[in-house]
Every structure is written in C-alpha cells, then in structure tokens.
PDB file of C-alpha atoms in Angstrom:
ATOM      1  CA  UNK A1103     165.662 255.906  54.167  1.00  0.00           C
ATOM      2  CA  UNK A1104     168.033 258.654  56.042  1.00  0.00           C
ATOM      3  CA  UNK A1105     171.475 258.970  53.922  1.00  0.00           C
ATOM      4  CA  UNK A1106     174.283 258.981  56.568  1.00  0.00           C
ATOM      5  CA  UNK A1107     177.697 260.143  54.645  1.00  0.00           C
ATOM      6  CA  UNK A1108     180.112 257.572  55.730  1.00  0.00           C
ATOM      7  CA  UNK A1109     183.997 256.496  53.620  1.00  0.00           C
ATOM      8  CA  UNK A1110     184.163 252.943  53.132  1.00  0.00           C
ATOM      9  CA  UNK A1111     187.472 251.390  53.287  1.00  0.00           C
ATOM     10  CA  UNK A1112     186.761 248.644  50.806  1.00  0.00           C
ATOM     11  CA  UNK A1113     188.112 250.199  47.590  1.00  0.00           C
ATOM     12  CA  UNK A1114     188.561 246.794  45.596  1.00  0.00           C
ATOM     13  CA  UNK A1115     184.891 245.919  46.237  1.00  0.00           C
ATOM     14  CA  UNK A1116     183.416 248.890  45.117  1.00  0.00           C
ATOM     15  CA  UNK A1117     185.314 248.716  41.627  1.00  0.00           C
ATOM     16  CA  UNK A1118     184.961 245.103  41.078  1.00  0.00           C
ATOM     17  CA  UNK A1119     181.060 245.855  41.736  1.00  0.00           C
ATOM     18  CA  UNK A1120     181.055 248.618  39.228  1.00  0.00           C
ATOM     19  CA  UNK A1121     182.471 246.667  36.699  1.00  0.00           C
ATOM     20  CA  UNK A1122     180.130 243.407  37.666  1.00  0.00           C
ATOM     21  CA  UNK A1123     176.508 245.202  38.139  1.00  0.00           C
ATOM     22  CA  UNK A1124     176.592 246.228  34.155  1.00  0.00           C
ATOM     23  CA  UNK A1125     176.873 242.088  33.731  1.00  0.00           C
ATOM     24  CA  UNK A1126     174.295 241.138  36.505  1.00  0.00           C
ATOM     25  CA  UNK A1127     171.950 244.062  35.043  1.00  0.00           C
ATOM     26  CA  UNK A1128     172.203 242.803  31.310  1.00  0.00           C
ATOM     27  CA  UNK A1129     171.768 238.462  32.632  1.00  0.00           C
ATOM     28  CA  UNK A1130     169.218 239.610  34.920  1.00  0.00           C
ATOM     29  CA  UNK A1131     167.425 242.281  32.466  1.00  0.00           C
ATOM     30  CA  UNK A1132     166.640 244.593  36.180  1.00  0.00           C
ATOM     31  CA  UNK A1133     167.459 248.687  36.273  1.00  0.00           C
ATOM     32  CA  UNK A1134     169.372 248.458  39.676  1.00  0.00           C
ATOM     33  CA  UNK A1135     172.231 245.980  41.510  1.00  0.00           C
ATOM     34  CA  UNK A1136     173.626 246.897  45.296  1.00  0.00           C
ATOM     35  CA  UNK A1137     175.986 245.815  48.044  1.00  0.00           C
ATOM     36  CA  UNK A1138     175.006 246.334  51.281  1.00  0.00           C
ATOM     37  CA  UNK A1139     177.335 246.049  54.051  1.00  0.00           C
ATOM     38  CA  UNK A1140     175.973 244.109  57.451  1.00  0.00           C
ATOM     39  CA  UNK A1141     176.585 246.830  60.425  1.00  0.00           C
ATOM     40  CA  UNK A1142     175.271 246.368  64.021  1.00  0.00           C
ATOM     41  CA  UNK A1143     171.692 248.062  63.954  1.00  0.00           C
ATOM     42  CA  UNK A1144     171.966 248.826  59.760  1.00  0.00           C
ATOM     43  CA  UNK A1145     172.362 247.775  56.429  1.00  0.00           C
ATOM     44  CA  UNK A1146     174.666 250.136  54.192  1.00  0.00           C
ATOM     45  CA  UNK A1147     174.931 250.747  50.727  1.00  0.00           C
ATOM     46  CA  UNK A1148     178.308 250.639  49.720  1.00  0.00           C
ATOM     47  CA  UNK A1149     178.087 250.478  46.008  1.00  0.00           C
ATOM     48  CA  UNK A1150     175.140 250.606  43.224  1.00  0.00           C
ATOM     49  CA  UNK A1151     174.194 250.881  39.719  1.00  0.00           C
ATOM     50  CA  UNK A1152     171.110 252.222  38.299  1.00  0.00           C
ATOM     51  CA  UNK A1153     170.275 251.909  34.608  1.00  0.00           C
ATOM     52  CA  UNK A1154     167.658 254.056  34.080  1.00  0.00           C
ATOM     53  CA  UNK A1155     165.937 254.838  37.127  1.00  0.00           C
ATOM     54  CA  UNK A1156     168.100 256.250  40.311  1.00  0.00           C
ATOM     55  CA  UNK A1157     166.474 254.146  42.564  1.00  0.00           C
ATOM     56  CA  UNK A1158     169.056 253.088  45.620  1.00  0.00           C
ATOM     57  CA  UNK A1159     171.926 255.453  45.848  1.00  0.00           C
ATOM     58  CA  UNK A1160     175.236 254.786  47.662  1.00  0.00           C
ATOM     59  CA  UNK A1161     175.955 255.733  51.048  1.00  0.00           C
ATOM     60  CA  UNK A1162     172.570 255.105  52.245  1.00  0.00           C
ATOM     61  CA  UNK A1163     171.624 253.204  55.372  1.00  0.00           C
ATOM     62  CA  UNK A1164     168.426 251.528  56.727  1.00  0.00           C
ATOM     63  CA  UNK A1165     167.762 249.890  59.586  1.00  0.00           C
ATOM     64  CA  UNK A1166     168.764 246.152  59.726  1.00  0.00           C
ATOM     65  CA  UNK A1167     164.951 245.182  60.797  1.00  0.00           C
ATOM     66  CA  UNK A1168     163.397 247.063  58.400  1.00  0.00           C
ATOM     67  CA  UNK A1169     165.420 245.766  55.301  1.00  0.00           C
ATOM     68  CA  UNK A1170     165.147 243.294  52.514  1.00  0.00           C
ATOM     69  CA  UNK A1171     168.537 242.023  53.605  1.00  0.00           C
ATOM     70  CA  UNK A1172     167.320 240.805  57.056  1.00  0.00           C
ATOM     71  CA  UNK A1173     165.436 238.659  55.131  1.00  0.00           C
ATOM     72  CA  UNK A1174     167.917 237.495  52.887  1.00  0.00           C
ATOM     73  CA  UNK A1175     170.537 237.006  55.877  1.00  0.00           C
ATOM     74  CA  UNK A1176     167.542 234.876  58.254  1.00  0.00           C
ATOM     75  CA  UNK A1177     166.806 232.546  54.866  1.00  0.00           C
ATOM     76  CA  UNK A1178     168.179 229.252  54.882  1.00  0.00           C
ATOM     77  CA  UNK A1179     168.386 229.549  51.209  1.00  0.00           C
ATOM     78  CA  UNK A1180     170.503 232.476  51.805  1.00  0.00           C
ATOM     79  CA  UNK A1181     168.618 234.301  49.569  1.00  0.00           C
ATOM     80  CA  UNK A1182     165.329 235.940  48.969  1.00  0.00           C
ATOM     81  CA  UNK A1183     163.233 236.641  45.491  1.00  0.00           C
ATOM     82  CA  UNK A1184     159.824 237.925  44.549  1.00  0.00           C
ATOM     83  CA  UNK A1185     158.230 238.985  41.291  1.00  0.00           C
ATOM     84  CA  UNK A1186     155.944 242.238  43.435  1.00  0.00           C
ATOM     85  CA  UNK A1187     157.320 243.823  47.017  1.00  0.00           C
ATOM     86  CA  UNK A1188     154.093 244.968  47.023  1.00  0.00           C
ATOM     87  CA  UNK A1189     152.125 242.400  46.761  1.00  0.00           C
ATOM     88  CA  UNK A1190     154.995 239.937  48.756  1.00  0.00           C
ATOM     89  CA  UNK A1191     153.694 238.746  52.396  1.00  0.00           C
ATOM     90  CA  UNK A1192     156.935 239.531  53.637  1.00  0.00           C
ATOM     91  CA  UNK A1193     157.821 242.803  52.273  1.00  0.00           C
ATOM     92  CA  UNK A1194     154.437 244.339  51.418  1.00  0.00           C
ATOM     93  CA  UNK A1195     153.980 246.183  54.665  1.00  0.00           C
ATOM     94  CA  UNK A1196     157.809 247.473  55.530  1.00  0.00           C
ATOM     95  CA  UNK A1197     158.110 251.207  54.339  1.00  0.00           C
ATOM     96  CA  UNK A1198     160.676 250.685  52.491  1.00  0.00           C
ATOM     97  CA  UNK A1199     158.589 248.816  50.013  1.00  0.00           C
ATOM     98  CA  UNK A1200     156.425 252.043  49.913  1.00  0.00           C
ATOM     99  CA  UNK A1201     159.423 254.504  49.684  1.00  0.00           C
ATOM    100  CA  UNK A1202     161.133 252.687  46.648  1.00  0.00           C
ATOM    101  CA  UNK A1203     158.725 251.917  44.645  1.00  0.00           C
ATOM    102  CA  UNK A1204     159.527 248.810  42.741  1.00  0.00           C
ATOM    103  CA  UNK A1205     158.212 245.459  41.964  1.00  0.00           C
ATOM    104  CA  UNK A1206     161.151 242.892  40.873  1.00  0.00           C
ATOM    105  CA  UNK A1207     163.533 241.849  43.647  1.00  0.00           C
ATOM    106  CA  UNK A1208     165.995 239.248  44.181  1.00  0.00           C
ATOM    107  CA  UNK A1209     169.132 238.996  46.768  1.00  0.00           C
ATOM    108  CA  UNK A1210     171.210 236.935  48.334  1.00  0.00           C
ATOM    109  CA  UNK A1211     173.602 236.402  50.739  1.00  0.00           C
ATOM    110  CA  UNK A1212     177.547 237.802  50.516  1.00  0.00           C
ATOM    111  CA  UNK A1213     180.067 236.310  52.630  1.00  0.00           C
ATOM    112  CA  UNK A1214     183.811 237.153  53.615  1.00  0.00           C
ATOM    113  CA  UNK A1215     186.951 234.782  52.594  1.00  0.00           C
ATOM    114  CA  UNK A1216     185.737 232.586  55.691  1.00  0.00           C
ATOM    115  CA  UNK A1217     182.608 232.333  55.368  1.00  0.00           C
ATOM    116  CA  UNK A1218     181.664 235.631  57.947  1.00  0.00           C
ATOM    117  CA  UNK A1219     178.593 237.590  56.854  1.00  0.00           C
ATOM    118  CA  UNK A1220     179.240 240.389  55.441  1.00  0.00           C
ATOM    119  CA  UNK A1221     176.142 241.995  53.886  1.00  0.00           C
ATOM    120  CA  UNK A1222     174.117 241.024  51.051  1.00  0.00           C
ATOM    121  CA  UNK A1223     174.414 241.224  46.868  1.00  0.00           C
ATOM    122  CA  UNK A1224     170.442 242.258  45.140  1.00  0.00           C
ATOM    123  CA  UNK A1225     168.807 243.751  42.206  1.00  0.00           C
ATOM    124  CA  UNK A1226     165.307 244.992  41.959  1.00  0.00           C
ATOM    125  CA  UNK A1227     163.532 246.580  39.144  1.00  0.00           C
ATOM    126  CA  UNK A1228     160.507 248.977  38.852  1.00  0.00           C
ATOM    127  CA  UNK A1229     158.375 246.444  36.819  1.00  0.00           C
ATOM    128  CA  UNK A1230     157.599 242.615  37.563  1.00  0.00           C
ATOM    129  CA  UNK A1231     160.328 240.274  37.697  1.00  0.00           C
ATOM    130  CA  UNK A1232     160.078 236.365  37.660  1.00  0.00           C
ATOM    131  CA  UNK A1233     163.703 235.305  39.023  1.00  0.00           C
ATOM    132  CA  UNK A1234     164.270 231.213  37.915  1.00  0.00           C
ATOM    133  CA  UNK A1235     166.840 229.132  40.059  1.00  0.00           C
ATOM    134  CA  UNK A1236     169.158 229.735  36.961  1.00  0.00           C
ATOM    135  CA  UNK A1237     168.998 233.395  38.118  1.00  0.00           C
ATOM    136  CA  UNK A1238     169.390 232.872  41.359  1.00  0.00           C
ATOM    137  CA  UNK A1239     172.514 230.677  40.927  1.00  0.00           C
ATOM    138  CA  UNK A1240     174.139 233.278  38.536  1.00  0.00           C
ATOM    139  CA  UNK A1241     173.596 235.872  41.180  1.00  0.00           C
ATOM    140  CA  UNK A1242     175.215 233.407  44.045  1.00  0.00           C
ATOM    141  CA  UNK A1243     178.137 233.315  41.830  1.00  0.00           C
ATOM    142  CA  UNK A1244     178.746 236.712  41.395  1.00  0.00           C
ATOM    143  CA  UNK A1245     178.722 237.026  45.350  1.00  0.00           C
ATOM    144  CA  UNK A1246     181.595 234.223  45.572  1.00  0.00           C
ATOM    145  CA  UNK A1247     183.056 236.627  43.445  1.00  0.00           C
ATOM    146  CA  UNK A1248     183.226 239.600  45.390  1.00  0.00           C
ATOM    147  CA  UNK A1249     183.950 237.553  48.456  1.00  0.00           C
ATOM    148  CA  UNK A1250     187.326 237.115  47.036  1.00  0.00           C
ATOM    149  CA  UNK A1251     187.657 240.647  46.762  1.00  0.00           C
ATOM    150  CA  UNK A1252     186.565 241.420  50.178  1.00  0.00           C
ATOM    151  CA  UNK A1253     189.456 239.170  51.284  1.00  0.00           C
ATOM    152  CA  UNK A1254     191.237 241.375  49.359  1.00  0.00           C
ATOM    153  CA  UNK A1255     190.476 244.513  50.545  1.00  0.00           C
ATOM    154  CA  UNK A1256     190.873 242.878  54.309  1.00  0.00           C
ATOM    155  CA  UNK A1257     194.050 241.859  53.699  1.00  0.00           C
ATOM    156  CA  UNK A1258     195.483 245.265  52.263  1.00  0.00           C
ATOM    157  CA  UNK A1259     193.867 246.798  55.823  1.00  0.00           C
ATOM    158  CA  UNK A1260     196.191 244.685  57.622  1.00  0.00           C
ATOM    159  CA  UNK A1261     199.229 244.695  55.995  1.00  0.00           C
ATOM    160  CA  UNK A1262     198.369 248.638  56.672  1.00  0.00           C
ATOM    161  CA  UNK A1263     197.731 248.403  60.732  1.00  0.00           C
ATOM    162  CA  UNK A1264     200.299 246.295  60.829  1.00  0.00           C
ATOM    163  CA  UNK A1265     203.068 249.099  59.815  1.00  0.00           C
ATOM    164  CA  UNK A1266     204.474 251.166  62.803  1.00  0.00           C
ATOM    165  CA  UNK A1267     204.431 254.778  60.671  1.00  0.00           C
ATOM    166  CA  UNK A1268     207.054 256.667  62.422  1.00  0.00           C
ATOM    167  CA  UNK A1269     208.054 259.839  61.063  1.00  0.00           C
ATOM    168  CA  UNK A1270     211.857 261.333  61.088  1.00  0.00           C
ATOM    169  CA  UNK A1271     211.537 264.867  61.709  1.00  0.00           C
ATOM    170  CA  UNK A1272     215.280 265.970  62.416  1.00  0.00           C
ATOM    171  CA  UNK A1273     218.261 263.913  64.049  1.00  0.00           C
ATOM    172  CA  UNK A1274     217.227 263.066  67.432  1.00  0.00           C
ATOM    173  CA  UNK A1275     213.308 263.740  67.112  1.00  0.00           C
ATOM    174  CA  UNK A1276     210.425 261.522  65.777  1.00  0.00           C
ATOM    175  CA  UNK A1277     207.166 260.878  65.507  1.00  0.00           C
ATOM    176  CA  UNK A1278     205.261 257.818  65.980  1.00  0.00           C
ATOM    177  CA  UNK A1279     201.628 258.053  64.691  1.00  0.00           C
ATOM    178  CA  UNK A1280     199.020 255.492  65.904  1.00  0.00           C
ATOM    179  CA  UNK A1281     196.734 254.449  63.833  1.00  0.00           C
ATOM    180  CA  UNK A1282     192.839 252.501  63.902  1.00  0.00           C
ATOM    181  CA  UNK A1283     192.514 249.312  66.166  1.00  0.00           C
ATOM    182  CA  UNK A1284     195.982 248.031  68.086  1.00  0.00           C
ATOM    183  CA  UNK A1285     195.656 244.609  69.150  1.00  0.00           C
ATOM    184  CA  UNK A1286     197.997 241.890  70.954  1.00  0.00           C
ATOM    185  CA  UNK A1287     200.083 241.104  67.581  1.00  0.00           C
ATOM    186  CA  UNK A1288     200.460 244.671  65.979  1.00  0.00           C
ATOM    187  CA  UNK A1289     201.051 245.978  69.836  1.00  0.00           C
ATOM    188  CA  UNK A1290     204.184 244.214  69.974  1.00  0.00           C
ATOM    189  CA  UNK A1291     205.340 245.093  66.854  1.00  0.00           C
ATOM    190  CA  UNK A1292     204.548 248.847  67.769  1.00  0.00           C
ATOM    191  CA  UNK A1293     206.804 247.781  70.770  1.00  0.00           C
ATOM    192  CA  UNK A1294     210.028 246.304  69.506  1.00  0.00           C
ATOM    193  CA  UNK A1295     209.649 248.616  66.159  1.00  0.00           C
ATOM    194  CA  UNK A1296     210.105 251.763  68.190  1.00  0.00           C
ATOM    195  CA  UNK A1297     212.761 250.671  71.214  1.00  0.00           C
ATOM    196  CA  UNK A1298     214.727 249.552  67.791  1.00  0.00           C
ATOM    197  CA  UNK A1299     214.083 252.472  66.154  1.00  0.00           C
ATOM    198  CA  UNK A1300     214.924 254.754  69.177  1.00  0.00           C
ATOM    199  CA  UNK A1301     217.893 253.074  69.632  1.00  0.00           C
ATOM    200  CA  UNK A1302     219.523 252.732  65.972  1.00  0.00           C
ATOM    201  CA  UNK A1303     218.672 256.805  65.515  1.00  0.00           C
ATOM    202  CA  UNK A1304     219.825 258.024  68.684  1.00  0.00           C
ATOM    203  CA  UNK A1305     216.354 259.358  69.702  1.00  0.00           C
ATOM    204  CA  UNK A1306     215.982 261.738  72.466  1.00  0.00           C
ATOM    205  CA  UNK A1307     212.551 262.910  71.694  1.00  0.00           C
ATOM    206  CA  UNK A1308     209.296 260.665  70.576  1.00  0.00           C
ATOM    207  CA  UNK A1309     206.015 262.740  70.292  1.00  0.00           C
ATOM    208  CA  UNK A1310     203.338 260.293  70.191  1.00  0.00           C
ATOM    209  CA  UNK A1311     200.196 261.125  67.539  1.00  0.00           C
ATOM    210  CA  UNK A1312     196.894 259.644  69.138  1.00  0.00           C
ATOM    211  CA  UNK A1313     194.299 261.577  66.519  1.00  0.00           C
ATOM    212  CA  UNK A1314     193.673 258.680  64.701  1.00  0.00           C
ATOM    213  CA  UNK A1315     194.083 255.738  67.291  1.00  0.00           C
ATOM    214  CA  UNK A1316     190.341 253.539  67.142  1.00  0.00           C
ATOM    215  CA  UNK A1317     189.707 251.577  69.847  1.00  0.00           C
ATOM    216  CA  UNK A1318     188.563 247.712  70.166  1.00  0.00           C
ATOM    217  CA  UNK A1319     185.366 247.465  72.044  1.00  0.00           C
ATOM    218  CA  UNK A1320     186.474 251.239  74.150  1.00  0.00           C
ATOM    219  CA  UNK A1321     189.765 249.234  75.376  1.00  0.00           C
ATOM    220  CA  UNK A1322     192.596 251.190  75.227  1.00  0.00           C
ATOM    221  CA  UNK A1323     195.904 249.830  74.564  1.00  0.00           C
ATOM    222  CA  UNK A1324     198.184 248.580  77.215  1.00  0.00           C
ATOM    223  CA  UNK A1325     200.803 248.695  74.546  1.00  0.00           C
ATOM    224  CA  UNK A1326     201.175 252.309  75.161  1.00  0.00           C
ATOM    225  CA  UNK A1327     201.959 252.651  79.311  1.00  0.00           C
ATOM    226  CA  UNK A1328     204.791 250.043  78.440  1.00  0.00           C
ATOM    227  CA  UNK A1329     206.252 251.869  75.389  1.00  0.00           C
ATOM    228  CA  UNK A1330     205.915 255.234  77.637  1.00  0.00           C
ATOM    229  CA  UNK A1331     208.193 253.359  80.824  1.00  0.00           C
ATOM    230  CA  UNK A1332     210.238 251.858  78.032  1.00  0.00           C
ATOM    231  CA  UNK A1333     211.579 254.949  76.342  1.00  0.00           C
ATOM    232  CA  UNK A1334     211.723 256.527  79.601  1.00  0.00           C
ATOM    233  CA  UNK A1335     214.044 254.169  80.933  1.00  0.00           C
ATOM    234  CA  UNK A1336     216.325 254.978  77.585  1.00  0.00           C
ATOM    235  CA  UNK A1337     216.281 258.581  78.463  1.00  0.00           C
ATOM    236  CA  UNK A1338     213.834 259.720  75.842  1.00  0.00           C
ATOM    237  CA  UNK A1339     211.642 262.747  75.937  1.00  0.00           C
ATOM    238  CA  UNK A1340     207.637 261.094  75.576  1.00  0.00           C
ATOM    239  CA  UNK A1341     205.251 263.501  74.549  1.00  0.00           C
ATOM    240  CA  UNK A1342     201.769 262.872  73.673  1.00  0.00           C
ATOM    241  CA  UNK A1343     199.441 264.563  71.075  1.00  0.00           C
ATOM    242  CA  UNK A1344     195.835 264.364  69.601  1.00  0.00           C
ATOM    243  CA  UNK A1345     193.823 262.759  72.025  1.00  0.00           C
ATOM    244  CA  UNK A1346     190.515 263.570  70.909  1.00  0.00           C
ATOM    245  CA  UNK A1347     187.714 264.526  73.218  1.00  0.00           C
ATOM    246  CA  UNK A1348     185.406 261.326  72.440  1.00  0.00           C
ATOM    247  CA  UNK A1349     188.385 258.913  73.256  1.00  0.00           C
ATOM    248  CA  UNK A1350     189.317 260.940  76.840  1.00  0.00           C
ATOM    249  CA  UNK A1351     185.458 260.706  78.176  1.00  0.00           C
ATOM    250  CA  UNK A1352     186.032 257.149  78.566  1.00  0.00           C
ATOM    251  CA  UNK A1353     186.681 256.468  82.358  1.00  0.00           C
ATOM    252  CA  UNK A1354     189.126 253.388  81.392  1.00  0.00           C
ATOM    253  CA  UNK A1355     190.596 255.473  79.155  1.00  0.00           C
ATOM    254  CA  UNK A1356     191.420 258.834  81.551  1.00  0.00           C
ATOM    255  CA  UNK A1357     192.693 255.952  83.906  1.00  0.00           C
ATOM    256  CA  UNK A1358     195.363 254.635  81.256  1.00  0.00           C
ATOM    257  CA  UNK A1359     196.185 258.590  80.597  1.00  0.00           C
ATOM    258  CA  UNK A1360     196.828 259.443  84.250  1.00  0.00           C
ATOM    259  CA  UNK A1361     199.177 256.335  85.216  1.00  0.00           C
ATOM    260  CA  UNK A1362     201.515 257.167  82.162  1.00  0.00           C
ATOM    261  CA  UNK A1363     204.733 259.260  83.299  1.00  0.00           C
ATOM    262  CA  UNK A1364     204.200 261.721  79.900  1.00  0.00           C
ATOM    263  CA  UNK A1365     203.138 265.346  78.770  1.00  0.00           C
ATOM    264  CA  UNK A1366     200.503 265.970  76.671  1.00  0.00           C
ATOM    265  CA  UNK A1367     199.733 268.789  74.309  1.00  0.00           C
ATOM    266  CA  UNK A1368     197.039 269.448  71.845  1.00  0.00           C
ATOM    267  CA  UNK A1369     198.690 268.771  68.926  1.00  0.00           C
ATOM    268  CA  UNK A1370     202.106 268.095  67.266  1.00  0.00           C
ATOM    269  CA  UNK A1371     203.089 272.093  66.122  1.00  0.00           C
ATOM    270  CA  UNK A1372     202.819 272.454  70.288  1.00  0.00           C
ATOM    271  CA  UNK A1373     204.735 269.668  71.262  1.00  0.00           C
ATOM    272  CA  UNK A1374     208.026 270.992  68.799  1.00  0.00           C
ATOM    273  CA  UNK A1375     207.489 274.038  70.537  1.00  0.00           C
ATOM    274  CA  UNK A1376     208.081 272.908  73.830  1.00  0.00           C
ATOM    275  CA  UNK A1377     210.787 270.448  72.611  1.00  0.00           C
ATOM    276  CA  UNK A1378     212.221 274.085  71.060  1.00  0.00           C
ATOM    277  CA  UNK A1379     211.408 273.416  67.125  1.00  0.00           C
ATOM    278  CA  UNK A1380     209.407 276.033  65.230  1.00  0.00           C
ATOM    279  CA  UNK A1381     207.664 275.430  62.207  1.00  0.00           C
ATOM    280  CA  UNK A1382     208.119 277.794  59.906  1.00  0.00           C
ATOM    281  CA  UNK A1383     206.461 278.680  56.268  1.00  0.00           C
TER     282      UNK A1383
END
C-alpha cells in the first residue's frame, strides 16, 4: 500500500465511525474496523480503529482491483467474509494479503442516502475469525447507519456550494469568491445573487477569486462570461484573480478566458492595486 495524504470532506462520518468501531470491535471481538471510500481507480481509507495492532491506517489508498472491497462491491451478497486471507481462494494471492498480515476478515457493502455506492464498512483481525450471518447482519446495520450520516455530510456540502460568498471590502468594491463545482442551479444563483448585490451596494468594482473554483468533468462554467457582460453592462469594473496554472492548460478553458471582456491579475493584493487600494499592515 502507497499512503497518498488527501482531506476528506466528510467530517460527520469520520466521528460517527470513531465512536461506532469501539462497538463493532467489542460484538465482533476483531483488533481493526475501516471505511473505505469508492474512488475511480482506488479504494481510500477514510477512517479506522486499531485495538491493539496498527494494522490499516487512515489516509491510505490501494488500488480498486487489488482490494478486498472490489470483492465486497462485485458480491451479490454485498458482502464478503473469510476465517484465513491466506488460505481464501480469492484473496490468498493479492499482495495485500501478504503486506497486512492477518487472518479474520469480514466487509460489506456501504451505500449513500440513495442507495449510490459509496465504499465499503470491514474488520479483520490478525488471528482466525469465523463470522456467523448474525455477524454479518450486525455489521450491515452499522453501514445503514453511517449511510445516514453520509447524507449528512452531503447535504452540509451543498447547503455550502450553494452560498454565493461575496466579500465587502470598502463601499463600492467587492469580492466574489468561487468556490468547488458550479453547476446549472448554483450558477444562477451566483447570477442573480451578484447583479442584486451589485446593484443594492452601489458596486463599481467586482474582483472575481478563481483559486478555488473545481471543475465538473474539465467544463468550465458558462455562468461566468454572462456575469462578466452582465456587470459590464452596469458599469462595473470586472477583474479576475487566481486562476491556477492546472485549470488555464485546459484548451476549453483558455477559450472561455479569452472571449471574456476582463483583466486578470495574479492575485487579489494586485488587483486593489490597480483598482488604487493598498493593503497595509
């Protein structure tokens, strides 16, 4: 396994897991309990617990066809069990098996709100396990459990990219900071949340944050060219910040960039420059 340092934005799951693996550990009598999170070549570990032995740590990823949870996720019992990985037909040669070292291992399936996969619940243990259906059915319900919670966590991420964070800096002059994945709902939000706001403040100058703007399959937004001509028409300054050098070396993208009537400067300190603020200490 190869740990990749990555910051998961599902805060509720991770302490609702804490506080569950001490339960599953004690009903299931096993040293470790994980969620893994499905991503498109990988399985990550998002959270763990480990007894006695530090056998899977968080953060960790492995690829998806070399996992346990491949297995789990292809079995129409949603979940896979064995008393020996080493000794299992369908484990016993992945290296995995070899680099972990443990015998005991039972997961299962975890799914979303709606029924989406979204990665997979397990415990293992360094010595022999015999998992009953009883066992299996406890650990089932524990994943219904957290799939409430990753609702949860889904829901607080939306209510957040649905908010148009525009920052007052002095009468006249804002900033509007776009933020992760912009899609047809929040993009006309972003669009009649800023023409209001530009109009009840009296704005003659927007600077426009794009550091932390994601993008949907490498599509950037059309939201933007129209909010551009849209402020321009009011008579308001449009000035553009942040673009990051990943997001620019997208042909679509550099197209978008060069048909919008705007300036662009490296960051925001350089655009209240040229607007004639200075920031001072």
């Amino acid at each position: 396994m190869q740990e990749k340092k990555t910051t998961s934005t599902h805060d509720s799951l991770k302490t609702v897991s804490y506080k569950l693996f001490q339960v599953i550990s004690d009903e299931l009598d096993v040293n470790t309990a994980y969620v893994t999170q499905r991503e498109p070549k990988a399985m990550r570990v998002i959270s763990s617990f480990n007894k006695d032995h530090y056998i899977i740590p968080e953060g960790y990823e492995v690829d998806y066809d070399g996992t346990y949870c491949r297995l789990i996720l292809e079995s129409e019992k949603e979940a896979m069990y064995t008393n020996n990985l080493g000794r299992f037909n369908l484990t016993k040669d992945l290296e995995v098996t070899d680099q972990l070292e443990v015998k005991g291992f039972l997961g299962v399936t975890l799914r979303d709100f709606y029924g989406n996969v979204f990665g997979t619940l397990c415990v293992m243990d360094k010595e022999e396990r015999n998992f009953t259906d009883e066992n299996i059915h406890f650990l089932k319900q524990m994943a219904e459990v957290l799939s409430y919670i990753i609702h949860l966590d889904n829901t607080i991420a939306d209510i957040e990219l649905l908010s148009v964070p525009i920052i007052p800096i002095k009468k006249g002059l804002a900033i509007l900071s776009l933020q992760g994945n912009i899609n047809e709902e929040r993009s006309q939000k972003i669009m009649e949340d800023t023409l209001h706001y530009a109009a009840e403040k009296s704005i003659h100058s927007f600077i426009i944050d794009l550091s932390q703007l994601a993008l949907l399959e490498n599509r950037f937004p059309d939201v933007l060219k129209n909010l551009v001509l849209g402020l321009s028409i009011m008579g308001i300054q449009v000035m553009m910040t942040g673009l990051p050098p990943w997001l620019v070396k997208i042909q679509e993208v550099r197209n978008h960039l060069s048909d919008l009537q705007t300036e662009y400067v490296t960051d925001i300190e350089s655009a209240l420059n040229k607007i004639g603020y200075k920031l001072q200490k």
